[in-house]
Amino acid sequence: MTITTEKSKEIVLAFYERYNARDVEGAVSYLGETYMQHNPWVTDGPEGFRRFVTFLRDNFPDGRNEVKRVIAEHDIVCLHVHSRRVPGETGRAIMDVFRVDERGKIVEHWDVIQAIPDNIYPPVNDNGYF
C-alpha cells in the first residue's frame, strides 16, 4: 500500500508541531525504527533524533521554527522553514525534506540550512528569504 500525498503532509506537519514544541517523545513517536538522517551532525535512528531535540530544548528553550511552505508528492514532504534559536535573531532559512513509509512513519530526513545575515551588506533585491 502506498501512502497518499495528503497523508504524508499530515504526518510531517504533526511531527513538526511536536518537534517545534520541543516535545521530544511526541516527535519521536512519528519516526520509524530505521530513521535515516542525512544531516551529518545528527545520528541515525530515533535515539539520535531524541538526543538532537533534547539538545535544542535544553540550549534554546525559546527557539521556534515557522513553516512558510509545504511541498509534497506521494511519500516526500518538503518544508521551507524560518528557524530562530532565540527570539529576535535573523535566524536561518531551512529546507527540510522527509520521506514517509507505507506505515505512516518518517524514515528519512535531509536538510539544507542557510544562515540569514544581519545585512552587513545591503541586499541587491527586496525578495527576501521567504
CSV table of N, CA and C in Angstrom, one decimal:
chain,number,residue,atom,x,y,z
A,1,MET,N,0.8,-1.2,0.0
A,1,MET,CA,0.0,0.0,0.0
A,1,MET,C,0.9,1.2,0.0
A,2,THR,N,0.6,2.2,-0.9
A,2,THR,CA,1.4,3.4,-0.9
A,2,THR,C,0.6,4.5,-0.1
A,3,ILE,N,1.4,5.4,0.4
A,3,ILE,CA,0.8,6.5,1.2
A,3,ILE,C,0.4,7.6,0.3
A,4,THR,N,-0.6,8.3,0.6
A,4,THR,CA,-1.1,9.4,-0.2
A,4,THR,C,-0.3,10.7,0.1
A,5,THR,N,-0.3,11.6,-0.8
A,5,THR,CA,0.4,12.9,-0.6
A,5,THR,C,-0.2,13.6,0.6
A,6,GLU,N,-1.5,13.7,0.7
A,6,GLU,CA,-2.2,14.4,1.8
A,6,GLU,C,-1.8,13.8,3.2
A,7,LYS,N,-1.8,12.4,3.2
A,7,LYS,CA,-1.5,11.7,4.5
A,7,LYS,C,0.0,12.0,4.9
A,8,SER,N,0.9,12.0,3.9
A,8,SER,CA,2.3,12.3,4.2
A,8,SER,C,2.4,13.7,4.8
A,9,LYS,N,1.7,14.7,4.1
A,9,LYS,CA,1.8,16.1,4.7
A,9,LYS,C,1.2,16.1,6.1
A,10,GLU,N,0.1,15.5,6.3
A,10,GLU,CA,-0.5,15.5,7.7
A,10,GLU,C,0.5,14.9,8.7
A,11,ILE,N,1.1,13.8,8.4
A,11,ILE,CA,2.1,13.2,9.3
A,11,ILE,C,3.3,14.1,9.6
A,12,VAL,N,3.9,14.7,8.5
A,12,VAL,CA,5.1,15.5,8.7
A,12,VAL,C,4.7,16.8,9.5
A,13,LEU,N,3.6,17.4,9.2
A,13,LEU,CA,3.2,18.6,9.9
A,13,LEU,C,2.9,18.3,11.4
A,14,ALA,N,2.3,17.2,11.7
A,14,ALA,CA,2.0,16.9,13.1
A,14,ALA,C,3.3,16.6,13.8
A,15,PHE,N,4.3,15.9,13.1
A,15,PHE,CA,5.6,15.7,13.7
A,15,PHE,C,6.3,17.0,14.0
A,16,TYR,N,6.2,17.9,13.0
A,16,TYR,CA,7.0,19.2,13.1
A,16,TYR,C,6.4,20.0,14.2
A,17,GLU,N,5.1,19.9,14.4
A,17,GLU,CA,4.5,20.6,15.5
A,17,GLU,C,5.0,20.2,16.9
A,18,ARG,N,5.2,18.8,17.0
A,18,ARG,CA,5.7,18.3,18.3
A,18,ARG,C,7.2,18.7,18.4
A,19,TYR,N,8.0,18.6,17.3
A,19,TYR,CA,9.4,19.0,17.3
A,19,TYR,C,9.5,20.5,17.7
A,20,ASN,N,8.7,21.3,17.1
A,20,ASN,CA,8.8,22.8,17.3
A,20,ASN,C,8.5,23.1,18.8
A,21,ALA,N,7.6,22.3,19.4
A,21,ALA,CA,7.3,22.5,20.8
A,21,ALA,C,8.3,21.8,21.7
A,22,ARG,N,9.3,21.3,21.1
A,22,ARG,CA,10.4,20.6,21.9
A,22,ARG,C,9.8,19.4,22.7
A,23,ASP,N,8.8,18.8,22.2
A,23,ASP,CA,8.2,17.6,22.8
A,23,ASP,C,8.9,16.4,22.2
A,24,VAL,N,10.0,16.0,22.9
A,24,VAL,CA,10.9,15.0,22.4
A,24,VAL,C,10.2,13.7,22.1
A,25,GLU,N,9.5,13.2,23.1
A,25,GLU,CA,8.8,11.9,22.9
A,25,GLU,C,7.7,12.0,21.9
A,26,GLY,N,7.0,13.1,21.9
A,26,GLY,CA,5.9,13.3,20.9
A,26,GLY,C,6.4,13.3,19.5
A,27,ALA,N,7.6,13.9,19.2
A,27,ALA,CA,8.2,13.9,17.9
A,27,ALA,C,8.7,12.6,17.5
A,28,VAL,N,9.4,11.9,18.5
A,28,VAL,CA,10.0,10.6,18.2
A,28,VAL,C,8.9,9.6,17.8
A,29,SER,N,7.7,9.7,18.3
A,29,SER,CA,6.6,8.8,18.1
A,29,SER,C,6.3,8.7,16.6
A,30,TYR,N,6.7,9.7,15.8
A,30,TYR,CA,6.4,9.8,14.4
A,30,TYR,C,7.5,9.1,13.5
A,31,LEU,N,8.6,8.7,14.2
A,31,LEU,CA,9.7,8.2,13.4
A,31,LEU,C,9.7,6.7,13.3
A,32,GLY,N,10.1,6.2,12.2
A,32,GLY,CA,10.3,4.7,12.1
A,32,GLY,C,11.6,4.3,12.8
A,33,GLU,N,11.6,3.0,13.0
A,33,GLU,CA,12.8,2.4,13.7
A,33,GLU,C,14.1,2.6,12.9
A,34,THR,N,13.9,2.6,11.6
A,34,THR,CA,15.1,2.7,10.7
A,34,THR,C,15.3,4.1,10.2
A,35,TYR,N,14.9,5.1,11.0
A,35,TYR,CA,15.0,6.5,10.6
A,35,TYR,C,16.4,6.9,10.2
A,36,MET,N,16.6,7.3,8.9
A,36,MET,CA,17.9,7.7,8.4
A,36,MET,C,18.1,9.2,8.3
A,37,GLN,N,19.1,9.7,8.9
A,37,GLN,CA,19.4,11.1,9.0
A,37,GLN,C,20.5,11.5,8.1
A,38,HIS,N,20.3,12.4,7.1
A,38,HIS,CA,21.3,12.9,6.2
A,38,HIS,C,22.1,14.1,6.7
A,39,ASN,N,21.6,14.7,7.8
A,39,ASN,CA,22.3,15.8,8.4
A,39,ASN,C,23.5,15.2,9.2
A,40,PRO,N,24.8,15.6,8.8
A,40,PRO,CA,26.0,14.9,9.4
A,40,PRO,C,26.2,15.2,10.9
A,41,TRP,N,25.4,16.0,11.5
A,41,TRP,CA,25.5,16.3,12.9
A,41,TRP,C,24.5,15.6,13.8
A,42,VAL,N,23.7,14.8,13.1
A,42,VAL,CA,22.6,14.0,13.9
A,42,VAL,C,22.8,12.5,13.5
A,43,THR,N,22.8,11.7,14.5
A,43,THR,CA,23.0,10.2,14.2
A,43,THR,C,21.7,9.6,13.7
A,44,ASP,N,21.8,8.5,13.0
A,44,ASP,CA,20.6,7.8,12.6
A,44,ASP,C,19.8,7.2,13.7
A,45,GLY,N,18.5,6.9,13.4
A,45,GLY,CA,17.6,6.3,14.4
A,45,GLY,C,16.9,7.2,15.3
A,46,PRO,N,15.8,6.8,15.9
A,46,PRO,CA,15.1,7.6,16.9
A,46,PRO,C,15.9,8.1,18.0
A,47,GLU,N,16.9,7.3,18.5
A,47,GLU,CA,17.7,7.8,19.6
A,47,GLU,C,18.6,9.0,19.2
A,48,GLY,N,19.1,9.0,18.0
A,48,GLY,CA,19.9,10.1,17.6
A,48,GLY,C,19.1,11.4,17.5
A,49,PHE,N,17.9,11.3,17.0
A,49,PHE,CA,16.9,12.4,16.9
A,49,PHE,C,16.6,12.9,18.3
A,50,ARG,N,16.3,11.9,19.2
A,50,ARG,CA,16.0,12.2,20.6
A,50,ARG,C,17.1,13.1,21.2
A,51,ARG,N,18.4,12.7,21.0
A,51,ARG,CA,19.5,13.5,21.6
A,51,ARG,C,19.5,14.9,21.0
A,52,PHE,N,19.3,15.0,19.6
A,52,PHE,CA,19.3,16.3,19.0
A,52,PHE,C,18.2,17.2,19.5
A,53,VAL,N,17.0,16.8,19.6
A,53,VAL,CA,15.9,17.6,20.1
A,53,VAL,C,16.1,18.0,21.6
A,54,THR,N,16.6,17.0,22.3
A,54,THR,CA,16.9,17.3,23.7
A,54,THR,C,18.0,18.4,23.8
A,55,PHE,N,19.0,18.4,23.0
A,55,PHE,CA,20.0,19.4,23.0
A,55,PHE,C,19.3,20.8,22.6
A,56,LEU,N,18.5,20.8,21.6
A,56,LEU,CA,17.8,22.1,21.3
A,56,LEU,C,16.9,22.6,22.4
A,57,ARG,N,16.2,21.7,23.0
A,57,ARG,CA,15.3,22.1,24.1
A,57,ARG,C,16.1,22.6,25.3
A,58,ASP,N,17.2,22.0,25.6
A,58,ASP,CA,18.0,22.4,26.8
A,58,ASP,C,18.8,23.7,26.5
A,59,ASN,N,19.2,23.9,25.3
A,59,ASN,CA,20.1,25.0,25.0
A,59,ASN,C,19.4,26.2,24.4
A,60,PHE,N,18.2,26.0,23.7
A,60,PHE,CA,17.5,27.0,23.1
A,60,PHE,C,16.0,26.8,23.4
A,61,PRO,N,15.6,27.0,24.6
A,61,PRO,CA,14.2,26.7,25.0
A,61,PRO,C,13.2,27.6,24.4
A,62,ASP,N,13.6,28.8,23.9
A,62,ASP,CA,12.6,29.7,23.3
A,62,ASP,C,12.7,29.6,21.8
A,63,GLY,N,13.5,28.7,21.2
A,63,GLY,CA,13.7,28.6,19.8
A,63,GLY,C,12.4,28.1,19.1
A,64,ARG,N,12.1,28.6,18.0
A,64,ARG,CA,10.9,28.3,17.2
A,64,ARG,C,11.2,28.2,15.7
A,65,ASN,N,10.4,27.4,15.0
A,65,ASN,CA,10.5,27.3,13.6
A,65,ASN,C,9.2,27.6,13.0
A,66,GLU,N,9.1,28.5,12.0
A,66,GLU,CA,7.9,28.8,11.3
A,66,GLU,C,7.9,28.2,10.0
A,67,VAL,N,6.9,27.3,9.7
A,67,VAL,CA,6.8,26.7,8.4
A,67,VAL,C,6.2,27.8,7.4
A,68,LYS,N,6.9,28.1,6.4
A,68,LYS,CA,6.5,29.0,5.4
A,68,LYS,C,5.8,28.4,4.2
A,69,ARG,N,6.3,27.2,3.8
A,69,ARG,CA,5.7,26.5,2.7
A,69,ARG,C,5.8,25.0,2.9
A,70,VAL,N,4.8,24.3,2.3
A,70,VAL,CA,4.8,22.8,2.3
A,70,VAL,C,4.7,22.3,0.9
A,71,ILE,N,5.6,21.5,0.5
A,71,ILE,CA,5.6,21.0,-0.9
A,71,ILE,C,5.6,19.4,-0.7
A,72,ALA,N,4.7,18.7,-1.3
A,72,ALA,CA,4.7,17.3,-1.1
A,72,ALA,C,4.3,16.6,-2.4
A,73,GLU,N,4.8,15.4,-2.5
A,73,GLU,CA,4.5,14.4,-3.6
A,73,GLU,C,4.6,13.0,-3.1
A,74,HIS,N,3.5,12.3,-3.0
A,74,HIS,CA,3.5,10.9,-2.5
A,74,HIS,C,4.1,10.8,-1.1
A,75,ASP,N,5.3,10.2,-1.0
A,75,ASP,CA,5.9,9.9,0.3
A,75,ASP,C,6.9,11.0,0.7
A,76,ILE,N,7.1,12.0,-0.1
A,76,ILE,CA,8.1,13.0,0.1
A,76,ILE,C,7.5,14.3,0.5
A,77,VAL,N,7.9,14.9,1.6
A,77,VAL,CA,7.3,16.2,2.0
A,77,VAL,C,8.5,17.2,2.3
A,78,CYS,N,8.4,18.4,1.7
A,78,CYS,CA,9.4,19.4,1.9
A,78,CYS,C,8.8,20.6,2.7
A,79,LEU,N,9.5,21.0,3.7
A,79,LEU,CA,9.1,22.2,4.5
A,79,LEU,C,10.1,23.3,4.3
A,80,HIS,N,9.7,24.5,3.9
A,80,HIS,CA,10.5,25.7,3.8
A,80,HIS,C,10.3,26.4,5.1
A,81,VAL,N,11.3,26.6,5.9
A,81,VAL,CA,11.2,27.0,7.3
A,81,VAL,C,12.1,28.2,7.7
A,82,HIS,N,11.5,29.1,8.5
A,82,HIS,CA,12.3,30.1,9.1
A,82,HIS,C,12.6,29.7,10.5
A,83,SER,N,13.8,29.4,10.8
A,83,SER,CA,14.2,28.9,12.2
A,83,SER,C,14.9,30.0,12.9
A,84,ARG,N,14.5,30.2,14.2
A,84,ARG,CA,15.2,31.1,15.1
A,84,ARG,C,15.4,30.4,16.4
A,85,ARG,N,16.7,30.3,16.8
A,85,ARG,CA,17.0,29.7,18.1
A,85,ARG,C,16.7,30.5,19.3
A,86,VAL,N,16.8,31.9,19.1
A,86,VAL,CA,16.5,32.8,20.2
A,86,VAL,C,15.6,33.9,19.5
A,87,PRO,N,14.6,34.4,20.3
A,87,PRO,CA,13.8,35.5,19.8
A,87,PRO,C,14.6,36.7,19.3
A,88,GLY,N,14.2,37.2,18.2
A,88,GLY,CA,14.8,38.5,17.7
A,88,GLY,C,16.0,38.3,16.8
A,89,GLU,N,16.5,37.1,16.7
A,89,GLU,CA,17.7,36.9,15.8
A,89,GLU,C,17.1,36.7,14.4
A,90,THR,N,18.0,36.9,13.4
A,90,THR,CA,17.6,36.8,12.0
A,90,THR,C,17.3,35.3,11.6
A,91,GLY,N,18.1,34.4,12.2
A,91,GLY,CA,17.9,33.0,12.1
A,91,GLY,C,18.4,32.4,10.9
A,92,ARG,N,17.7,31.3,10.4
A,92,ARG,CA,18.2,30.5,9.3
A,92,ARG,C,17.0,30.2,8.4
A,93,ALA,N,17.3,30.1,7.1
A,93,ALA,CA,16.3,29.5,6.2
A,93,ALA,C,16.6,28.1,6.0
A,94,ILE,N,15.6,27.2,6.2
A,94,ILE,CA,15.9,25.8,6.1
A,94,ILE,C,14.9,25.1,5.1
A,95,MET,N,15.4,24.2,4.4
A,95,MET,CA,14.6,23.3,3.6
A,95,MET,C,14.7,21.9,4.2
A,96,ASP,N,13.7,21.4,4.8
A,96,ASP,CA,13.6,20.1,5.4
A,96,ASP,C,12.9,19.2,4.4
A,97,VAL,N,13.5,18.0,4.2
A,97,VAL,CA,12.9,17.0,3.3
A,97,VAL,C,12.7,15.7,4.1
A,98,PHE,N,11.5,15.2,4.1
A,98,PHE,CA,11.2,14.0,4.8
A,98,PHE,C,10.6,12.9,3.9
A,99,ARG,N,10.9,11.7,4.2
A,99,ARG,CA,10.3,10.5,3.5
A,99,ARG,C,9.4,9.8,4.5
A,100,VAL,N,8.2,9.5,4.1
A,100,VAL,CA,7.3,8.8,5.0
A,100,VAL,C,7.0,7.4,4.4
A,101,ASP,N,7.1,6.3,5.2
A,101,ASP,CA,6.9,5.0,4.7
A,101,ASP,C,5.4,4.6,4.6
A,102,GLU,N,5.2,3.4,4.1
A,102,GLU,CA,3.8,3.0,3.9
A,102,GLU,C,3.0,2.8,5.2
A,103,ARG,N,3.7,2.7,6.3
A,103,ARG,CA,3.1,2.6,7.7
A,103,ARG,C,2.8,3.9,8.3
A,104,GLY,N,3.2,5.0,7.6
A,104,GLY,CA,3.0,6.3,8.1
A,104,GLY,C,4.0,6.8,9.1
A,105,LYS,N,5.2,6.3,9.0
A,105,LYS,CA,6.3,6.7,9.8
A,105,LYS,C,7.4,7.4,9.0
A,106,ILE,N,8.0,8.5,9.6
A,106,ILE,CA,9.0,9.2,8.9
A,106,ILE,C,10.3,8.4,9.0
A,107,VAL,N,10.9,8.0,7.9
A,107,VAL,CA,12.0,7.1,7.9
A,107,VAL,C,13.3,7.8,7.3
A,108,GLU,N,13.2,9.0,6.8
A,108,GLU,CA,14.4,9.6,6.2
A,108,GLU,C,14.2,11.1,6.3
A,109,HIS,N,15.4,11.8,6.5
A,109,HIS,CA,15.4,13.3,6.5
A,109,HIS,C,16.6,13.8,5.9
A,110,TRP,N,16.5,14.9,5.1
A,110,TRP,CA,17.5,15.7,4.6
A,110,TRP,C,17.3,17.1,5.0
A,111,ASP,N,18.3,17.9,5.0
A,111,ASP,CA,18.1,19.4,5.2
A,111,ASP,C,19.2,20.2,4.6
A,112,VAL,N,18.8,21.4,4.2
A,112,VAL,CA,19.7,22.4,3.7
A,112,VAL,C,19.5,23.6,4.6
A,113,ILE,N,20.6,24.2,5.2
A,113,ILE,CA,20.4,25.3,6.1
A,113,ILE,C,21.2,26.4,5.6
A,114,GLN,N,20.6,27.6,5.6
A,114,GLN,CA,21.3,28.8,5.2
A,114,GLN,C,21.1,29.9,6.2
A,115,ALA,N,22.2,30.4,6.8
A,115,ALA,CA,22.1,31.5,7.8
A,115,ALA,C,21.6,32.7,7.1
A,116,ILE,N,20.8,33.5,7.8
A,116,ILE,CA,20.3,34.7,7.3
A,116,ILE,C,21.2,35.8,7.9
A,117,PRO,N,22.0,36.5,7.1
A,117,PRO,CA,22.9,37.5,7.6
A,117,PRO,C,22.2,38.7,8.2
A,118,ASP,N,22.9,39.4,9.0
A,118,ASP,CA,22.3,40.7,9.7
A,118,ASP,C,22.5,41.8,8.7
A,119,ASN,N,22.5,41.6,7.4
A,119,ASN,CA,22.6,42.6,6.4
A,119,ASN,C,23.8,43.6,6.6
A,120,ILE,N,24.9,42.9,6.7
A,120,ILE,CA,26.2,43.7,6.7
A,120,ILE,C,26.3,44.5,5.4
A,121,TYR,N,25.9,43.8,4.3
A,121,TYR,CA,25.9,44.4,3.0
A,121,TYR,C,24.4,44.5,2.6
A,122,PRO,N,24.0,45.6,2.1
A,122,PRO,CA,22.6,45.7,1.7
A,122,PRO,C,22.2,44.7,0.6
A,123,PRO,N,21.1,44.1,0.6
A,123,PRO,CA,20.7,43.2,-0.4
A,123,PRO,C,20.5,43.9,-1.8
A,124,VAL,N,20.7,43.2,-2.8
A,124,VAL,CA,20.5,43.8,-4.2
A,124,VAL,C,19.1,43.7,-4.7
A,125,ASN,N,18.2,43.0,-3.9
A,125,ASN,CA,16.8,43.0,-4.2
A,125,ASN,C,16.0,42.9,-2.9
A,126,ASP,N,14.7,43.1,-3.1
A,126,ASP,CA,13.8,43.1,-1.9
A,126,ASP,C,13.0,41.8,-1.8
A,127,ASN,N,13.5,40.7,-2.4
A,127,ASN,CA,12.7,39.5,-2.4
A,127,ASN,C,12.7,38.7,-1.1
A,128,GLY,N,13.7,38.9,-0.3
A,128,GLY,CA,13.8,38.2,1.0
A,128,GLY,C,14.0,36.7,0.9
A,129,TYR,N,14.1,36.0,2.0
A,129,TYR,CA,14.4,34.6,2.0
A,129,TYR,C,13.1,33.7,1.9
A,130,PHE,N,11.9,34.4,2.2
A,130,PHE,CA,10.7,33.6,2.2
A,130,PHE,C,9.6,34.2,1.3
